[in-house]
Coordinates of C-alpha atoms and ligand atoms in Angstrom, one line a residue:
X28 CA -27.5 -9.5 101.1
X29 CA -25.2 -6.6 100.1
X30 CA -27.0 -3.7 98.4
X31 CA -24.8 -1.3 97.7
X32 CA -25.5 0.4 94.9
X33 CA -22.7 0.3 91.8
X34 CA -24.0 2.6 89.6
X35 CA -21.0 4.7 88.7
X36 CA -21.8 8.4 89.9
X37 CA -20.5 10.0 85.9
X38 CA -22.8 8.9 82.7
X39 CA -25.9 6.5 82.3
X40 CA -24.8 2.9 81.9
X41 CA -28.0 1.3 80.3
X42 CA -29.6 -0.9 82.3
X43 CA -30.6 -4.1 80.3
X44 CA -32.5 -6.2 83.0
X45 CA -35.0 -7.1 80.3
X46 CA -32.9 -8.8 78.6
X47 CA -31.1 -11.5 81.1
X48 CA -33.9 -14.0 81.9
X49 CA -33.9 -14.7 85.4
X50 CA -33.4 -18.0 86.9
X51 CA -36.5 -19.9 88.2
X52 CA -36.1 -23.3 88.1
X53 CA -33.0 -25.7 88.9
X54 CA -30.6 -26.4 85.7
X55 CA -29.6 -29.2 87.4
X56 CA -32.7 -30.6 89.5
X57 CA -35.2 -28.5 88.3
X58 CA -36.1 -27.3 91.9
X59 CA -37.0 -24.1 92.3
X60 CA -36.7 -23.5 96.1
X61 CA -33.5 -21.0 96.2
X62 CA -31.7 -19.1 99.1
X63 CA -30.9 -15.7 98.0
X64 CA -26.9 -15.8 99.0
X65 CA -25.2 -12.6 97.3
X66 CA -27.1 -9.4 95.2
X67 CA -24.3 -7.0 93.6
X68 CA -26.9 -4.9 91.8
X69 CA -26.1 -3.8 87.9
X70 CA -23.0 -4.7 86.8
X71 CA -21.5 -4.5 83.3
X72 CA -20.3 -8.0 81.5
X73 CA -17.3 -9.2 83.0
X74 CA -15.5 -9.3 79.8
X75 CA -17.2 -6.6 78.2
X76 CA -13.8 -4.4 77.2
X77 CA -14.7 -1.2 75.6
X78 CA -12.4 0.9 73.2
X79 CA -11.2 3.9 74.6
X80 CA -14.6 6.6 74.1
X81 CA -16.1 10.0 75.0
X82 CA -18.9 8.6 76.2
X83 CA -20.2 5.2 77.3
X84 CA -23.6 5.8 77.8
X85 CA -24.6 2.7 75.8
X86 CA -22.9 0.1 78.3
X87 CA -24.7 -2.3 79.1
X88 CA -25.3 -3.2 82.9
X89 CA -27.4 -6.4 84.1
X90 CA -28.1 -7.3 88.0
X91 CA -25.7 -9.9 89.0
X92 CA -26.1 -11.9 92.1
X93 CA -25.9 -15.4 92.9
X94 CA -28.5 -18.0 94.7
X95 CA -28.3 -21.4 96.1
X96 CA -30.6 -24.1 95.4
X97 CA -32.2 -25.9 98.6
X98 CA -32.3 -29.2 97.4
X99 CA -29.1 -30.2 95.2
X100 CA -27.5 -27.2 96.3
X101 CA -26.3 -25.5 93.0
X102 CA -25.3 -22.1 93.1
X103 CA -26.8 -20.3 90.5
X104 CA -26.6 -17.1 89.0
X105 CA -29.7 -15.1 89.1
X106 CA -30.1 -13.6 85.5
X107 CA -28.7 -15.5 82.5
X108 CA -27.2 -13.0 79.6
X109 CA -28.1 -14.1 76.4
X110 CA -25.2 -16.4 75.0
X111 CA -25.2 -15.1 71.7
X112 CA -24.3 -11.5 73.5
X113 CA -21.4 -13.1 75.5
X114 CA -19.4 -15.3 73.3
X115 CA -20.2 -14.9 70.0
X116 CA -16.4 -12.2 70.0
X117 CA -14.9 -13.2 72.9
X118 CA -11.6 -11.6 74.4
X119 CA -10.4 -14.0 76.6
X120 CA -7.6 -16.5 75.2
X121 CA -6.7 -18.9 76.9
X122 CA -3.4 -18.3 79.1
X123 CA 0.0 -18.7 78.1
X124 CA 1.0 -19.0 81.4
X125 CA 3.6 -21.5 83.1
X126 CA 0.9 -22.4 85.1
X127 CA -1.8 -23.2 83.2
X128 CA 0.7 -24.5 80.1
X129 CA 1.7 -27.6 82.7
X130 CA -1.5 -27.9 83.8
X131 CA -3.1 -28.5 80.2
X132 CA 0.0 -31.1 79.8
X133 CA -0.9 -32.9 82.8
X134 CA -4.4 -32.6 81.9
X135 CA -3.7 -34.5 79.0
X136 CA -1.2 -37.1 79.4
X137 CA -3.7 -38.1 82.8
X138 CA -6.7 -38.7 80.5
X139 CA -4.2 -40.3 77.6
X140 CA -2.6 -43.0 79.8
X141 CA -5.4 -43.4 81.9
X142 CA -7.8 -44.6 80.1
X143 CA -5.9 -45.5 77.2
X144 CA -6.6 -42.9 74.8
X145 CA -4.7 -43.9 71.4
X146 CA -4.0 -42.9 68.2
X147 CA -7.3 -43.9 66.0
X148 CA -9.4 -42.4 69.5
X149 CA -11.3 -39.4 68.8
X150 CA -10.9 -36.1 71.5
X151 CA -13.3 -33.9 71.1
X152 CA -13.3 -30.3 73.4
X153 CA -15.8 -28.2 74.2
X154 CA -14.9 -24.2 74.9
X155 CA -11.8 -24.9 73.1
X156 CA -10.9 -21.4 73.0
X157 CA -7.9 -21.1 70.5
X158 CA -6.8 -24.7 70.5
X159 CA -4.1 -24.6 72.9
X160 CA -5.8 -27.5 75.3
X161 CA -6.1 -30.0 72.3
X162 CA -2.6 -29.5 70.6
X163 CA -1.5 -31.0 74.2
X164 CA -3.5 -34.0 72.9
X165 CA -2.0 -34.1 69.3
X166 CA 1.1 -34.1 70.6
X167 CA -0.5 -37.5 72.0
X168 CA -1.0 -38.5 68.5
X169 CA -5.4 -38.4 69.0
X170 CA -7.4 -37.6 66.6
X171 CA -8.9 -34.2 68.0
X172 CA -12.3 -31.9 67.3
X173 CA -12.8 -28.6 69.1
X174 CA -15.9 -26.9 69.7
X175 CA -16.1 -23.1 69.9
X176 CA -18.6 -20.6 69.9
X177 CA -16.2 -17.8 69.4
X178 CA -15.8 -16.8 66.0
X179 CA -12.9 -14.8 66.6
X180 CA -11.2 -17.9 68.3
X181 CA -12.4 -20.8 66.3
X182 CA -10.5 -19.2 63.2
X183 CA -7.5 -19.0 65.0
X184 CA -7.8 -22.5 66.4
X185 CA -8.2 -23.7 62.9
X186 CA -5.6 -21.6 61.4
X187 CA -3.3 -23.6 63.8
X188 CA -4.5 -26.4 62.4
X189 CA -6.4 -27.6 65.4
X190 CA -10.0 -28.2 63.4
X191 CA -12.2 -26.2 65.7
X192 CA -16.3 -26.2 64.7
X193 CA -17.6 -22.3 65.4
X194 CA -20.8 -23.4 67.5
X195 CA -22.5 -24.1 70.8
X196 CA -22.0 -27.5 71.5
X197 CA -25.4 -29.0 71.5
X198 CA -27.7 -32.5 71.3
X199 CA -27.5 -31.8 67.3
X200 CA -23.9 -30.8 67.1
X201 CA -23.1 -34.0 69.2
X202 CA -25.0 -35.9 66.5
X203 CA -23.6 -34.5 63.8
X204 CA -19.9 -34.8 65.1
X205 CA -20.4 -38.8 66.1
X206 CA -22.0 -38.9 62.1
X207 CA -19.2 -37.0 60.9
X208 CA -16.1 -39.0 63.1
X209 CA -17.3 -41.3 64.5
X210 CA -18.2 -42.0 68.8
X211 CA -14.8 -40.0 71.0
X212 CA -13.3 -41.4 73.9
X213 CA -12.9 -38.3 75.2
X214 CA -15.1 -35.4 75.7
X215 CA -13.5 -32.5 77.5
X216 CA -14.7 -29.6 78.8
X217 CA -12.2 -27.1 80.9
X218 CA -14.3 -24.1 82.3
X219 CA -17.0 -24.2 80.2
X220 CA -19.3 -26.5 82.1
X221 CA -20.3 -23.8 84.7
X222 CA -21.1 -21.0 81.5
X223 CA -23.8 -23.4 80.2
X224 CA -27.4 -23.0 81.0
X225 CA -28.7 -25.8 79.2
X226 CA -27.0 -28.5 81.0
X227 CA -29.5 -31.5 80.0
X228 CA -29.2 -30.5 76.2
X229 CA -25.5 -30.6 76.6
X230 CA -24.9 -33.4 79.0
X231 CA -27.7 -35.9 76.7
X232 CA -25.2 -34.6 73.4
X233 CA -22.4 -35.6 75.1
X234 CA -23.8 -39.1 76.1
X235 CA -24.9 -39.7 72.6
X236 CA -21.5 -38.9 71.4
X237 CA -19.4 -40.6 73.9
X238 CA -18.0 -44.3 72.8
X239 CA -19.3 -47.0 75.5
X240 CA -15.6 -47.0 77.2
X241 CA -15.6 -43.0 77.0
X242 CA -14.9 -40.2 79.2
X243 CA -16.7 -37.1 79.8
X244 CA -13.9 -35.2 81.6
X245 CA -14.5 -31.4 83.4
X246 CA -13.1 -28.8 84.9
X247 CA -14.7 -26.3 87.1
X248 CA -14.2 -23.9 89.8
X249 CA -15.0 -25.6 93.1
X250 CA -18.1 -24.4 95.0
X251 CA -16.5 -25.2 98.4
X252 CA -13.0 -23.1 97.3
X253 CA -15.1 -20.6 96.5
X254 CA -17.2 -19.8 99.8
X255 CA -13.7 -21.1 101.8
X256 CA -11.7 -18.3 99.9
X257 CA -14.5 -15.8 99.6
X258 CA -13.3 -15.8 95.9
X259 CA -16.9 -13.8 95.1
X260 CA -15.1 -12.2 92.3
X261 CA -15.3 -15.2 90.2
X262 CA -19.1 -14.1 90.3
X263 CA -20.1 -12.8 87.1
X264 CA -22.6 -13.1 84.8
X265 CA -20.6 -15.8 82.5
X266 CA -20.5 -18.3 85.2
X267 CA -24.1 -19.6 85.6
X268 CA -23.3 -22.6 87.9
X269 CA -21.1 -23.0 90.7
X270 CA -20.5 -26.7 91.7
X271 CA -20.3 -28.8 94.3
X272 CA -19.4 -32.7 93.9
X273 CA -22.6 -34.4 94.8
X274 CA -24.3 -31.6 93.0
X275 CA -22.4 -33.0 89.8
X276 CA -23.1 -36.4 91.0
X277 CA -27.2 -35.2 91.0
X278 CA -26.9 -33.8 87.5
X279 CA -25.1 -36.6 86.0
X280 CA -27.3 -39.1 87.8
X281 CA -30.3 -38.1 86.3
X282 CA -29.2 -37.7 82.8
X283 CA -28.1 -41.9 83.0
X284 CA -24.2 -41.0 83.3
X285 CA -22.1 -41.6 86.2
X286 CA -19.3 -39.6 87.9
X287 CA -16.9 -41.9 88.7
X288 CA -13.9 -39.7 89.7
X289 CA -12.8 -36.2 90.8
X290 CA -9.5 -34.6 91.8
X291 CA -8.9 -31.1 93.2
X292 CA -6.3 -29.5 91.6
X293 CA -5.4 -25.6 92.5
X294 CA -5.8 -24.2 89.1
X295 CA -8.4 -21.0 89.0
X296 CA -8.0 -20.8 92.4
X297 CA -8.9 -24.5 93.4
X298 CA -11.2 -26.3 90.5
X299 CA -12.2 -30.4 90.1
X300 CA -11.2 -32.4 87.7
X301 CA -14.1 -34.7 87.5
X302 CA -14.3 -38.0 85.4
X303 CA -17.9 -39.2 84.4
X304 CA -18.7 -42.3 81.8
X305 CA -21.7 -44.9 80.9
X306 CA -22.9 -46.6 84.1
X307 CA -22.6 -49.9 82.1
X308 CA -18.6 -48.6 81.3
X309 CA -15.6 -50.0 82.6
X310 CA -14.7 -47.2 84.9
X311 CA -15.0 -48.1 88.9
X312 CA -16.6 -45.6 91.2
X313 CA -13.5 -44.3 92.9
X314 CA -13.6 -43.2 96.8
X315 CA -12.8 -39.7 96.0
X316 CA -16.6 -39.2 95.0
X317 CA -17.7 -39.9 98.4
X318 CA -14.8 -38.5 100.6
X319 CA -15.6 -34.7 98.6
X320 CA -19.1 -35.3 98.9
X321 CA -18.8 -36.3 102.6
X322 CA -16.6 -33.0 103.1
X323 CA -18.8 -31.2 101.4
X324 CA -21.4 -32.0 104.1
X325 CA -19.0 -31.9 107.4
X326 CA -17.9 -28.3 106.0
X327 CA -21.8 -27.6 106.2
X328 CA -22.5 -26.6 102.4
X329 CA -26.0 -28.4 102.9
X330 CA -27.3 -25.8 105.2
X331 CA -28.4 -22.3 104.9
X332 CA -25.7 -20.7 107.3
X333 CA -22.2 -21.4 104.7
X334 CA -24.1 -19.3 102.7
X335 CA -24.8 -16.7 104.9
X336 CA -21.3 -16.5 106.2
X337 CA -19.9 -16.3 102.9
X338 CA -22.7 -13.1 102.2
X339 CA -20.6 -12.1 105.2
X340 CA -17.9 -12.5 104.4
X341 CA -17.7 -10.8 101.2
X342 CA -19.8 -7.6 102.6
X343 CA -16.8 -7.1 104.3
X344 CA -13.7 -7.2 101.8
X345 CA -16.5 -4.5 100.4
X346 CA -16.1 -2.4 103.1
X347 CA -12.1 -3.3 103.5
X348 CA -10.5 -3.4 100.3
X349 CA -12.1 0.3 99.0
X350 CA -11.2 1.6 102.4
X351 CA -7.7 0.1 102.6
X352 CA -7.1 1.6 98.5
X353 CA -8.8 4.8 99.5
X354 CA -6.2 5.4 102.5
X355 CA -3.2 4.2 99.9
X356 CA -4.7 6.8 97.8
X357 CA -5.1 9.6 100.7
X358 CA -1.5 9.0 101.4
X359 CA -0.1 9.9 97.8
X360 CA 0.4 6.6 96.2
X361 CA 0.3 5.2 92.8
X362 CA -2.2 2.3 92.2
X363 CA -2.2 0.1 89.0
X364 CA -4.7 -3.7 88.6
X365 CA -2.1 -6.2 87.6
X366 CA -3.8 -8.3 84.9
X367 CA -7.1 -6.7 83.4
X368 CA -9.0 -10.3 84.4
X369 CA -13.3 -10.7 84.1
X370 CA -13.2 -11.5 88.0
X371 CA -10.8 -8.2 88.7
X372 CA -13.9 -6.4 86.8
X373 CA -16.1 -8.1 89.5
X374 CA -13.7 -6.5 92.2
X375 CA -13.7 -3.1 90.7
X376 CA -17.2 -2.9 89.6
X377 CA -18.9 -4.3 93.1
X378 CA -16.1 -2.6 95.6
X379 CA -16.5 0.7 93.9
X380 CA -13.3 1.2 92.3
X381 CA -12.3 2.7 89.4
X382 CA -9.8 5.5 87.6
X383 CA -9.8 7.6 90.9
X384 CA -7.9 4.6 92.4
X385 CA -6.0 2.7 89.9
X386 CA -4.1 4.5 87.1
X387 CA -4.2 1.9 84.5
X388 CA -4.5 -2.3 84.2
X389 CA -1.8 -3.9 83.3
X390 CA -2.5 -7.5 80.9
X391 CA -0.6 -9.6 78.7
X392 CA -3.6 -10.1 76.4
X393 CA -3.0 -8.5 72.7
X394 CA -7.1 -8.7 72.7
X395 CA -7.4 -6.9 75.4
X396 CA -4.7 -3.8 75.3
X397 CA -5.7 -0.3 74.4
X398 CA -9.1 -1.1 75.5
X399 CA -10.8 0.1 78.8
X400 CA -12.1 -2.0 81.5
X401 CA -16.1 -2.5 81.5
X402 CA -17.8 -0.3 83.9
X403 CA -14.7 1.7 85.8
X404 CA -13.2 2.4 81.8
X405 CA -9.6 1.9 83.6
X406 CA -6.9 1.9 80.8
X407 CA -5.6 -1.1 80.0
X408 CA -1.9 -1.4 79.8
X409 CA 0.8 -3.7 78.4
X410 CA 3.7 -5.1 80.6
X411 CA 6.0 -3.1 79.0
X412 CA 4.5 -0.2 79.7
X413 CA 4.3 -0.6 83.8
X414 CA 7.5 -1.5 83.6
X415 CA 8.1 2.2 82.1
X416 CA 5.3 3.4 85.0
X417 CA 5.4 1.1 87.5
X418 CA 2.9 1.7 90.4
X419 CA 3.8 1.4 94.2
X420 CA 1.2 -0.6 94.7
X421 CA 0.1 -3.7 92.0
X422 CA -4.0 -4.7 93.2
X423 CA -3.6 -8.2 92.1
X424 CA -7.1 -8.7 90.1
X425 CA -5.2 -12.3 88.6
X426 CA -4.5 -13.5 92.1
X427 CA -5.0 -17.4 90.7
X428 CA -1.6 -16.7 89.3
X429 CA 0.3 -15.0 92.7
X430 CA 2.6 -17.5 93.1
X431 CA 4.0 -17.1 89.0
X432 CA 3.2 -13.9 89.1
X433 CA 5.3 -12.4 92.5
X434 CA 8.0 -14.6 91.7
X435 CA 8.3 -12.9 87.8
X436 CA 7.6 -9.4 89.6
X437 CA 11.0 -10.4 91.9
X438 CA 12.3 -7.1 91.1
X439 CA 9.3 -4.5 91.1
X440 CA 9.3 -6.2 94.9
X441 CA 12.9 -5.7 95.5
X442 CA 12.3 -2.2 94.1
X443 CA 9.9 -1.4 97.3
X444 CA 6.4 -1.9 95.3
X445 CA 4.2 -4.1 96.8
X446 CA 0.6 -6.6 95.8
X447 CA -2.6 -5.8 97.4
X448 CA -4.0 -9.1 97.6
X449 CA -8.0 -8.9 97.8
X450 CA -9.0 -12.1 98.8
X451 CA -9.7 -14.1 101.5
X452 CA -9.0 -10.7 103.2
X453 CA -7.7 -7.8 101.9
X454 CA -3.8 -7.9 102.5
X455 CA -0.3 -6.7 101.5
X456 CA 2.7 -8.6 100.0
X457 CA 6.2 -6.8 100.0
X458 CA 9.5 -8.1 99.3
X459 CA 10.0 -9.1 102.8
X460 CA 6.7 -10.8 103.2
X461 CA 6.8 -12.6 99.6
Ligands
LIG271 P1 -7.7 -15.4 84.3 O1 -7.5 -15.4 85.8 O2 -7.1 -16.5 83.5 O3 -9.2 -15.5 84.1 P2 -10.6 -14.7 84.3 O4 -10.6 -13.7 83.2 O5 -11.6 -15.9 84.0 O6 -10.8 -14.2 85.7 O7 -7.3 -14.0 83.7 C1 -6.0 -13.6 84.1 C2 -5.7 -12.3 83.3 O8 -4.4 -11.8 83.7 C3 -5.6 -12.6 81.8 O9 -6.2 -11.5 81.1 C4 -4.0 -12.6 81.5 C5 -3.5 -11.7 82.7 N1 -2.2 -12.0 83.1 C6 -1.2 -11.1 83.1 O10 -1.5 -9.9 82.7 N2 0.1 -11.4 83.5 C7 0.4 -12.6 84.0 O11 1.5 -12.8 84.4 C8 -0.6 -13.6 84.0 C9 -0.4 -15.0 84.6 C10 -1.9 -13.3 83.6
LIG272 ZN1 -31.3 -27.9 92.3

């Protein structure tokens, strides 16, 4: 366990503990023997932007930490935030990105052509965000339904005219959808799966509303990526579940579905695609399941100690990372967060970092500029404007994006600045070494 505290030193962030319900029994088994892995203390919402203030004594700061459960081996968050507080205005859009714009393409021409998804077939998403994933699908020619708790982004969605319900997906919207258009092929859900605490609710819905020949495709981060890459700043209170295959196998298992399929793509820093259907469907069991699962046991993610390495592990890119910025800073240099993302708020907020060490954040999101960062109240900053300041050194808080994003920063490189990289170990990338 690391138990530093995080509490910034200036002001009195609230602390709301009463109001995150902690964890006690399994979401996915309903076990309730868990290994404590990771404890960060209070930390703000990782997507909790602020406007600029005098004061921000009314922040609101909830302990954060993550366990593992002993007999299907979830990784669970130990507090849930109420959902209504997280999503109901939510900031985050999903990318424009070369990266994740050919990734949403592939997503779905794999799922059209592979199981035949055609032009009468009903797609239905949930967490569509704006309605970028699904106009991937139209161009398809499918029918296509999103599902979005975020006010803000459901109007946008359907002002593109990508029909986009504003709820939590649930047993009763599943009903009312299949009432509505009928059974869908496809259900989709990228990153959402893991922000969901009712999983049996959801998972039932979707059964209910999947045609006897359809899908249930998801995408989440990848439990084993994330102890191998000591990505802990993907940590935060949003992400209730962190999953391995044959955990997903468990859940699915006992809710009369069957995952038939998974792929590891390197998306989010390394996520599975997984593929589940009707036992009784036409989908064969493909050996992917067992070859992940099987790794998932040679790499040791059954036992205790992976998870006490990882605790390790990350107690010491705390100690490393501050130290290494805190030196940078000693020695006169400017330091800026290159994109203002909710696991960069992890890394600020649990290493101790803040406006003493980075001048501003720099992010492409509209949503997000002229805001301050939750719990360090860094400014953020457009593009434009490092371009006009630019640091020496960028902290890469969007590091899933550092192949895009040091190949677009060719010339800040060239220029003599230079990426701190903070995971799997804290490093530096200059133009020589990009
Ligand atoms: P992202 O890693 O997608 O997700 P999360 O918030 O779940 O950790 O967030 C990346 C952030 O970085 C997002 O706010 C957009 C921003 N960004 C840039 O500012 N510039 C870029 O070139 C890219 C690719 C992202
Ligand atoms: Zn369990």
């Amino acid at each position: 366990m690391t138990g530093r505290s995080v509490l910034p030193e200036k002001g009195a962030p609230m602390d709301v503990s009463d109001r995150a319900r902690k964890v006690v029994a399994c979401r996915v088994c309903g076990g309730g023997d868990w290994q404590d892995v990771v404890s960060f203390g209070p930390v703000p919402l990782a997507n909790g932007f602020l406007d600029p203030a005098g004061s921000y004594d009314d922040e609101p700061y909830y302990p954060l930490g993550v366990i593992s459960c002993r007999s299907c081996r979830l990784m669970s968050v130990t507090r849930i935030v109420d959902p209504e507080v997280l999503y109901r205005t939510y900031p985050y859009v999903t990318s424009d990105s070369e990266t994740i714009t050919r990734h949403m393409r592939y997503v779905a021409e794999t799922c059209v052509r592979r199981f035949a998804i055609g032009e009468d077939d009903l797609v239905v998403e949930i967490g569509s965000n704006t309605g970028t994933q699904l106009l991937a699908f139209r161009e398809a020619g499918t029918r296509t339904l999103g599902v979005d708790p975020a006010r803000n982004l459901a109007a946008v969605a359907n002002g593109n005219g990508v029909p986009t319900l504003p709820e939590f997906f649930s047993a009763g919207v599943a009903e009312t959808i299949r009432e509505e258009h009928g059974p869908a092929r496809l259900v989709l859900g990228r990153h959402v799966f893991a922000h969901i605490d009712d999983l049996a609710g959801v998972v039932d819905g979707v059964r209910g509303l999947l045609a006897p020949d359809g899908v249930f495709a998801i995408e989440v981060p990848y439990a084993l990526e994330l102890l191998e890459r000591v990505a802990f700043d993907t940590i935060y209170h949003e992400h209730l579940s962190y999953f391995l295959v044959r955990t997903l196998g468990t859940l699915f298992e006992r809710h009369g579905l069957r995952l038939f399929d998974v792929e590891r793509l390197s998306v989010h820093g390394g996520s599975i695609l997984a593929f589940v259907g009707h036992p009784q469907g036409p989908w064969q069991v493909r050996p992917a399941v067992a070859e992940l699962s099987s790794l998932e046991e040679r790499t040791g993610l059954f036992e205790d100690s992976a998870y006490r390495v990882f605790a390790k592990n990350v107690g010491h890119i705390r100690e490393e990372l501050p130290a290494l910025i805190q030196r940078l800073v000693a020695d006169g240099k400017r330091i800026a967060g290159y994109g203002a993302s909710a696991k960069g708020n992890t890394i600020l907020n649990v290493c101790g970092l803040g406006p003493e060490h980075l001048d501003y954040c720099s992010d492409t999101t509209d949503l997000k500029q002229d805001k301050v960062l939750p719990g360090t109240h860094v400014p953020v900053r457009t593009p434009e404007y490092a371009r006009v300041h630019p640091p020496d050194y960028f902290l890469l808080l969007a590091w899933n994006y550092a192949d895009e994003i040091i190949r677009k920063e060719a010339s800040f490189l060239r220029a003599g600045g230079r990426f701190i990289l903070p995971i799997p170990k804290p490093s530096i990338v200059s133009d020589g070494s990009a």
